[in-house]
Short mmCIF file of C-alpha atoms in Angstrom, two decimals:
data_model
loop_
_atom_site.label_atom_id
_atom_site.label_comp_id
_atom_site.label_asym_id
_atom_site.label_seq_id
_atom_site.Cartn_x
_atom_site.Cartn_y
_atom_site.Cartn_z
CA UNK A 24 70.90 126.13 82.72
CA UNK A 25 70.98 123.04 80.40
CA UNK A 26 68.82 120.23 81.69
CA UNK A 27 70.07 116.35 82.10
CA UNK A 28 67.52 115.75 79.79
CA UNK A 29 68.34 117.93 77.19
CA UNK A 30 71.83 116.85 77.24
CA UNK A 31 71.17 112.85 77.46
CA UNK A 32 73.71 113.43 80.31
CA UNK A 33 73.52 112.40 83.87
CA UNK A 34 76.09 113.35 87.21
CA UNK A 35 78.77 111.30 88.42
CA UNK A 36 79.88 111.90 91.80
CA UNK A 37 82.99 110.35 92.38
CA UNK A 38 84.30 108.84 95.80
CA UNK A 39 87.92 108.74 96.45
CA UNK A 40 89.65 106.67 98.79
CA UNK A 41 93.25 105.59 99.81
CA UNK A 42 93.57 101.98 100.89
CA UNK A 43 94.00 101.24 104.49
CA UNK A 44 97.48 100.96 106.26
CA UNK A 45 99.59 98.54 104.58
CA UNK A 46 101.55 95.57 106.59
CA UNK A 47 105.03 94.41 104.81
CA UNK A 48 103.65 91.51 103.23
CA UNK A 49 101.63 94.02 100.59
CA UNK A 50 98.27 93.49 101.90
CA UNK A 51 96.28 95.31 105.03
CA UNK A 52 97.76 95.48 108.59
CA UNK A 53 95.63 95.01 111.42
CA UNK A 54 95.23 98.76 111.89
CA UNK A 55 94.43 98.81 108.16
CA UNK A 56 91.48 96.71 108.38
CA UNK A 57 90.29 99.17 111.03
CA UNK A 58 90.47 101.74 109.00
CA UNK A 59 88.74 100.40 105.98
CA UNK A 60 86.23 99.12 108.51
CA UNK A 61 85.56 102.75 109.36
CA UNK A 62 85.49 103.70 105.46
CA UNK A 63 83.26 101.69 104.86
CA UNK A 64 80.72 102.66 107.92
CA UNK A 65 81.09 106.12 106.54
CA UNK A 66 80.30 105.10 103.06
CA UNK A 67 77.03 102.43 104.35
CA UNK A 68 74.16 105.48 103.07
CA UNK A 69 75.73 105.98 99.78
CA UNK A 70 73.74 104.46 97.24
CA UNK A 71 76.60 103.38 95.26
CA UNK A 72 76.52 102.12 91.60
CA UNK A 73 80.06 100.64 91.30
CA UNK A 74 83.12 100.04 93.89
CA UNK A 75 86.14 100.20 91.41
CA UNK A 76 90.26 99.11 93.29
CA UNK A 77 92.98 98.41 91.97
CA UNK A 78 95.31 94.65 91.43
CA UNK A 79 97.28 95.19 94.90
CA UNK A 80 96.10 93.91 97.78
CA UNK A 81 95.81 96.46 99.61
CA UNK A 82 93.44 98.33 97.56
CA UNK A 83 91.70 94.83 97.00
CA UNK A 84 91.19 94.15 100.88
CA UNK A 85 89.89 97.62 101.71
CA UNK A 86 87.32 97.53 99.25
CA UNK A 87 85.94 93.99 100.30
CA UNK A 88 86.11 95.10 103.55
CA UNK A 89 84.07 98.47 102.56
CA UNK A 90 81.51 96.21 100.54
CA UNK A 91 81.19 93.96 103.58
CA UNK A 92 80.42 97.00 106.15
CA UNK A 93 77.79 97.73 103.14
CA UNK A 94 75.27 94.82 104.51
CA UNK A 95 73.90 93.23 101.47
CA UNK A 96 77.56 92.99 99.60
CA UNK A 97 76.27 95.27 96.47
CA UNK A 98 77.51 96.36 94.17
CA UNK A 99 80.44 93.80 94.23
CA UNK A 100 84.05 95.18 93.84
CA UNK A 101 85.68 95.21 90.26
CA UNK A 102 89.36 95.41 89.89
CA UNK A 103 90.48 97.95 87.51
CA UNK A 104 94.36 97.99 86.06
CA UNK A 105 93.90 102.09 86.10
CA UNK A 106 93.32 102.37 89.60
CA UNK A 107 96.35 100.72 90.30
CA UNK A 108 99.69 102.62 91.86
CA UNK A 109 102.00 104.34 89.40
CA UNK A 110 103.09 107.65 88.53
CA UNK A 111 100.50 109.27 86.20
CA UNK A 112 102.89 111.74 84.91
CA UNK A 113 106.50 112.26 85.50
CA UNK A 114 107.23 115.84 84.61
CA UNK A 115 110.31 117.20 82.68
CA UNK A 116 112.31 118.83 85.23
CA UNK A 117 111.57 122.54 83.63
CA UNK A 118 108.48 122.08 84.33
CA UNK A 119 109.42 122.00 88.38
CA UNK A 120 111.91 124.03 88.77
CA UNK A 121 110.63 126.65 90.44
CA UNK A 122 108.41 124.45 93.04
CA UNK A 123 109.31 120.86 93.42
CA UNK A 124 112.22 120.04 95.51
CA UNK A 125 115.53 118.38 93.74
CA UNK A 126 115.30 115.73 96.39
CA UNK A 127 112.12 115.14 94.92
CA UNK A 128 112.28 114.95 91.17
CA UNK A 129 115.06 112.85 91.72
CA UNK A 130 113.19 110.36 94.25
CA UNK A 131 110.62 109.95 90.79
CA UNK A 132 113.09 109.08 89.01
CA UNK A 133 114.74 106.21 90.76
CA UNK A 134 111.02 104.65 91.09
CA UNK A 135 110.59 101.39 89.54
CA UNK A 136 110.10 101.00 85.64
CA UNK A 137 106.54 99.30 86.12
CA UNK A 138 105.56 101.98 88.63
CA UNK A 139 106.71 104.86 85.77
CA UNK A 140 106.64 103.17 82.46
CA UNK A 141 102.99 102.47 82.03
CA UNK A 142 101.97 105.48 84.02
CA UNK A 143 101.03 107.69 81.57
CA UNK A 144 98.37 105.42 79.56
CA UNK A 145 96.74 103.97 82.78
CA UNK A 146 96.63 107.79 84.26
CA UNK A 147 94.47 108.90 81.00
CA UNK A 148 92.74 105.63 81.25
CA UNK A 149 91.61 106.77 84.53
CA UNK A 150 90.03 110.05 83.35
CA UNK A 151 88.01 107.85 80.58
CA UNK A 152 86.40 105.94 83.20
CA UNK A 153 86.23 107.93 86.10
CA UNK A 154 85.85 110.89 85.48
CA UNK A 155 83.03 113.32 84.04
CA UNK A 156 79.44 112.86 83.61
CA UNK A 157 77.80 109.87 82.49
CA UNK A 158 75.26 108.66 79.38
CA UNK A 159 71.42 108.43 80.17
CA UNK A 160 69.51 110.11 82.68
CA UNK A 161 70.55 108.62 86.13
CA UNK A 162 73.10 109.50 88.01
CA UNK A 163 75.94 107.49 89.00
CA UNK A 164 77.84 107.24 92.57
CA UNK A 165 81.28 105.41 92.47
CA UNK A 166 83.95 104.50 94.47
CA UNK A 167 87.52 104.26 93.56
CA UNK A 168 89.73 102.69 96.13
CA UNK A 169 92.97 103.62 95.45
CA UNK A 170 96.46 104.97 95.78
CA UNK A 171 98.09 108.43 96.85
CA UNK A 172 99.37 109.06 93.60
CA UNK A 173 95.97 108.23 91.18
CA UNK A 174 94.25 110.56 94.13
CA UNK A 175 95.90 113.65 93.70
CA UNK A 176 96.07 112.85 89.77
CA UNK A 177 92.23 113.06 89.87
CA UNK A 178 91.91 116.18 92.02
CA UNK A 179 94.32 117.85 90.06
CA UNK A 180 92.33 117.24 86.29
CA UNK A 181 89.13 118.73 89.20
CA UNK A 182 90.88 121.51 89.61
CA UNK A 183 91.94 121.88 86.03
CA UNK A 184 95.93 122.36 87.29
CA UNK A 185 98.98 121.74 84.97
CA UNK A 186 99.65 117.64 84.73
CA UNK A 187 102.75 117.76 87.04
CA UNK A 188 100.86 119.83 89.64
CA UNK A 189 99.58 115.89 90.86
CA UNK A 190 103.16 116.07 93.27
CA UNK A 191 102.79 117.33 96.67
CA UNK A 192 99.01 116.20 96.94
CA UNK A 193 98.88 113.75 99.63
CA UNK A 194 96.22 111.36 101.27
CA UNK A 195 96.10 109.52 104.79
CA UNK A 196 95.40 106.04 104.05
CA UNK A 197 91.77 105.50 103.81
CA UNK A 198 90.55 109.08 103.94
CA UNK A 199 88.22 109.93 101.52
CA UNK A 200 87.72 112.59 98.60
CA UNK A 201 84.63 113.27 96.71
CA UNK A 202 84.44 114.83 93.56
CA UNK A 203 80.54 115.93 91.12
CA UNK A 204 80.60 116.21 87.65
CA UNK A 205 77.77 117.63 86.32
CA UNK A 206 76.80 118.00 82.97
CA UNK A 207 77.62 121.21 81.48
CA UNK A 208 78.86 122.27 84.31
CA UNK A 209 82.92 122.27 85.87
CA UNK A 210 83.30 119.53 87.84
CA UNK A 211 83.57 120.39 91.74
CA UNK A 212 85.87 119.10 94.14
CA UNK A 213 83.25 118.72 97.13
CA UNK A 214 85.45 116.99 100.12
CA UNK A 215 89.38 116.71 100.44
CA UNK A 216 91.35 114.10 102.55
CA UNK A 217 88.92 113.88 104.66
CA UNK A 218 89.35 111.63 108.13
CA UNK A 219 86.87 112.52 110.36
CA UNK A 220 85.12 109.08 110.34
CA UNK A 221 88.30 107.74 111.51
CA UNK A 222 89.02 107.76 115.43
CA UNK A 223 91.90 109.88 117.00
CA UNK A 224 94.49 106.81 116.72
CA UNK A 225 93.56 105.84 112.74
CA UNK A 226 94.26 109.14 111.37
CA UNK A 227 97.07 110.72 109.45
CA UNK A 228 98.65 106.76 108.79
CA UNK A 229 100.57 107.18 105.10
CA UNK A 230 101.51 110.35 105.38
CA UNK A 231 104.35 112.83 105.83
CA UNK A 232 105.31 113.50 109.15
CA UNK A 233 105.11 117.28 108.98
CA UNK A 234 101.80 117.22 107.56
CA UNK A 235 99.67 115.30 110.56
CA UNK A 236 97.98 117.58 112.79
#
């Protein structure tokens, strides 16, 4: 096996997470803060290096609110454009055919121009920076508060699936998702929406109705 030092190559494991419930005005709703509350309990032993959201509020508010559960408010969140909410990749419809519903290619395409348009170049700007193992010889823990779509963009390049395979991957607002890269190695998706640090009444929020449990 090929050694971190040998490589001048450290891990990078990679923390996922959905923002809280949204209220109408764009930011968290009271249940929201809850949640992120929760998150950020779950997240307090991580030894984290960076805590990475996006320019909505939502995503902004749940990671202050994570930082704050943290104790001694480091490391500070950043905002970053690429963690953001648009569609990474909108997928020709050949490509879908045979498994995405029509209802559903043609929901992408009536999105918003600024939620498809600049998709594509913030979605490989995400892989730059969050994705795969890092310079130097310590390893790296981060946090990416984010959005559903960004989410199941990232566990899809894990999983090494085709681009439009991102569709149908969905994530209960602030469950969490962790993935390793290692170097030399594939990287490995270790946890998947997970919501057990939520209570009974927090879970499942921001998803579709047939898949709560």
């Amino acid at each position: 096996m090929t050694s971190t030092a040998a490589t001048g190559m450290a891990s990078r494991t990679l923390y996922l997470a959905r923002h809280g419930d949204a209220s109408g005005g764009g930011g968290l709703s009271a249940q929201g803060r809850r949640q992120a509350a929760f998150l950020g309990e779950r997240l307090r032993g991580v030894s984290l290096s960076a805590i990475h959201h996006g320019p909505q509020a939502r995503t902004r508010e749940t990671a202050e609110i994570v930082a704050a559960q943290r104790g001694d408010g480091e490391p500070a969140p950043g905002v970053c454009e690429s963690a953001g909410d648009y569609v990474p990749y909108l997928p020709e419809h050949r490509e879908v055919a045979s498994g995405l519903p029509e209802a559903t290619w043609e929901w992408l395409l009536r999105l918003p121009e600024r939620e498809r348009l600049p998709g594509p170049e913030l979605a490989r700007d995400a892989l730059r920076r969050f994705t795969g193992a890092v310079p130097g010889s310590v390893a790296r823990h981060e946090l990416v508060v984010t959005h559903n779509f960004v989410i199941g963009w990232l566990v899809r390049e894990a999983l090494d699936a085709p681009d439009w395979r991102w569709i149908g991957l969905h994530h209960a607002d602030a469950a969490l998702s962790i993935i390793h890269y290692a170097p030399g190695r594939p990287s490995s998706l270790i946890v998947y929406n997970d919501i057990r640090h939520l209570p009974e009444e927090l879970r499942w929020t921001g998803s579709p109705p047939g898949l709560r449990v």
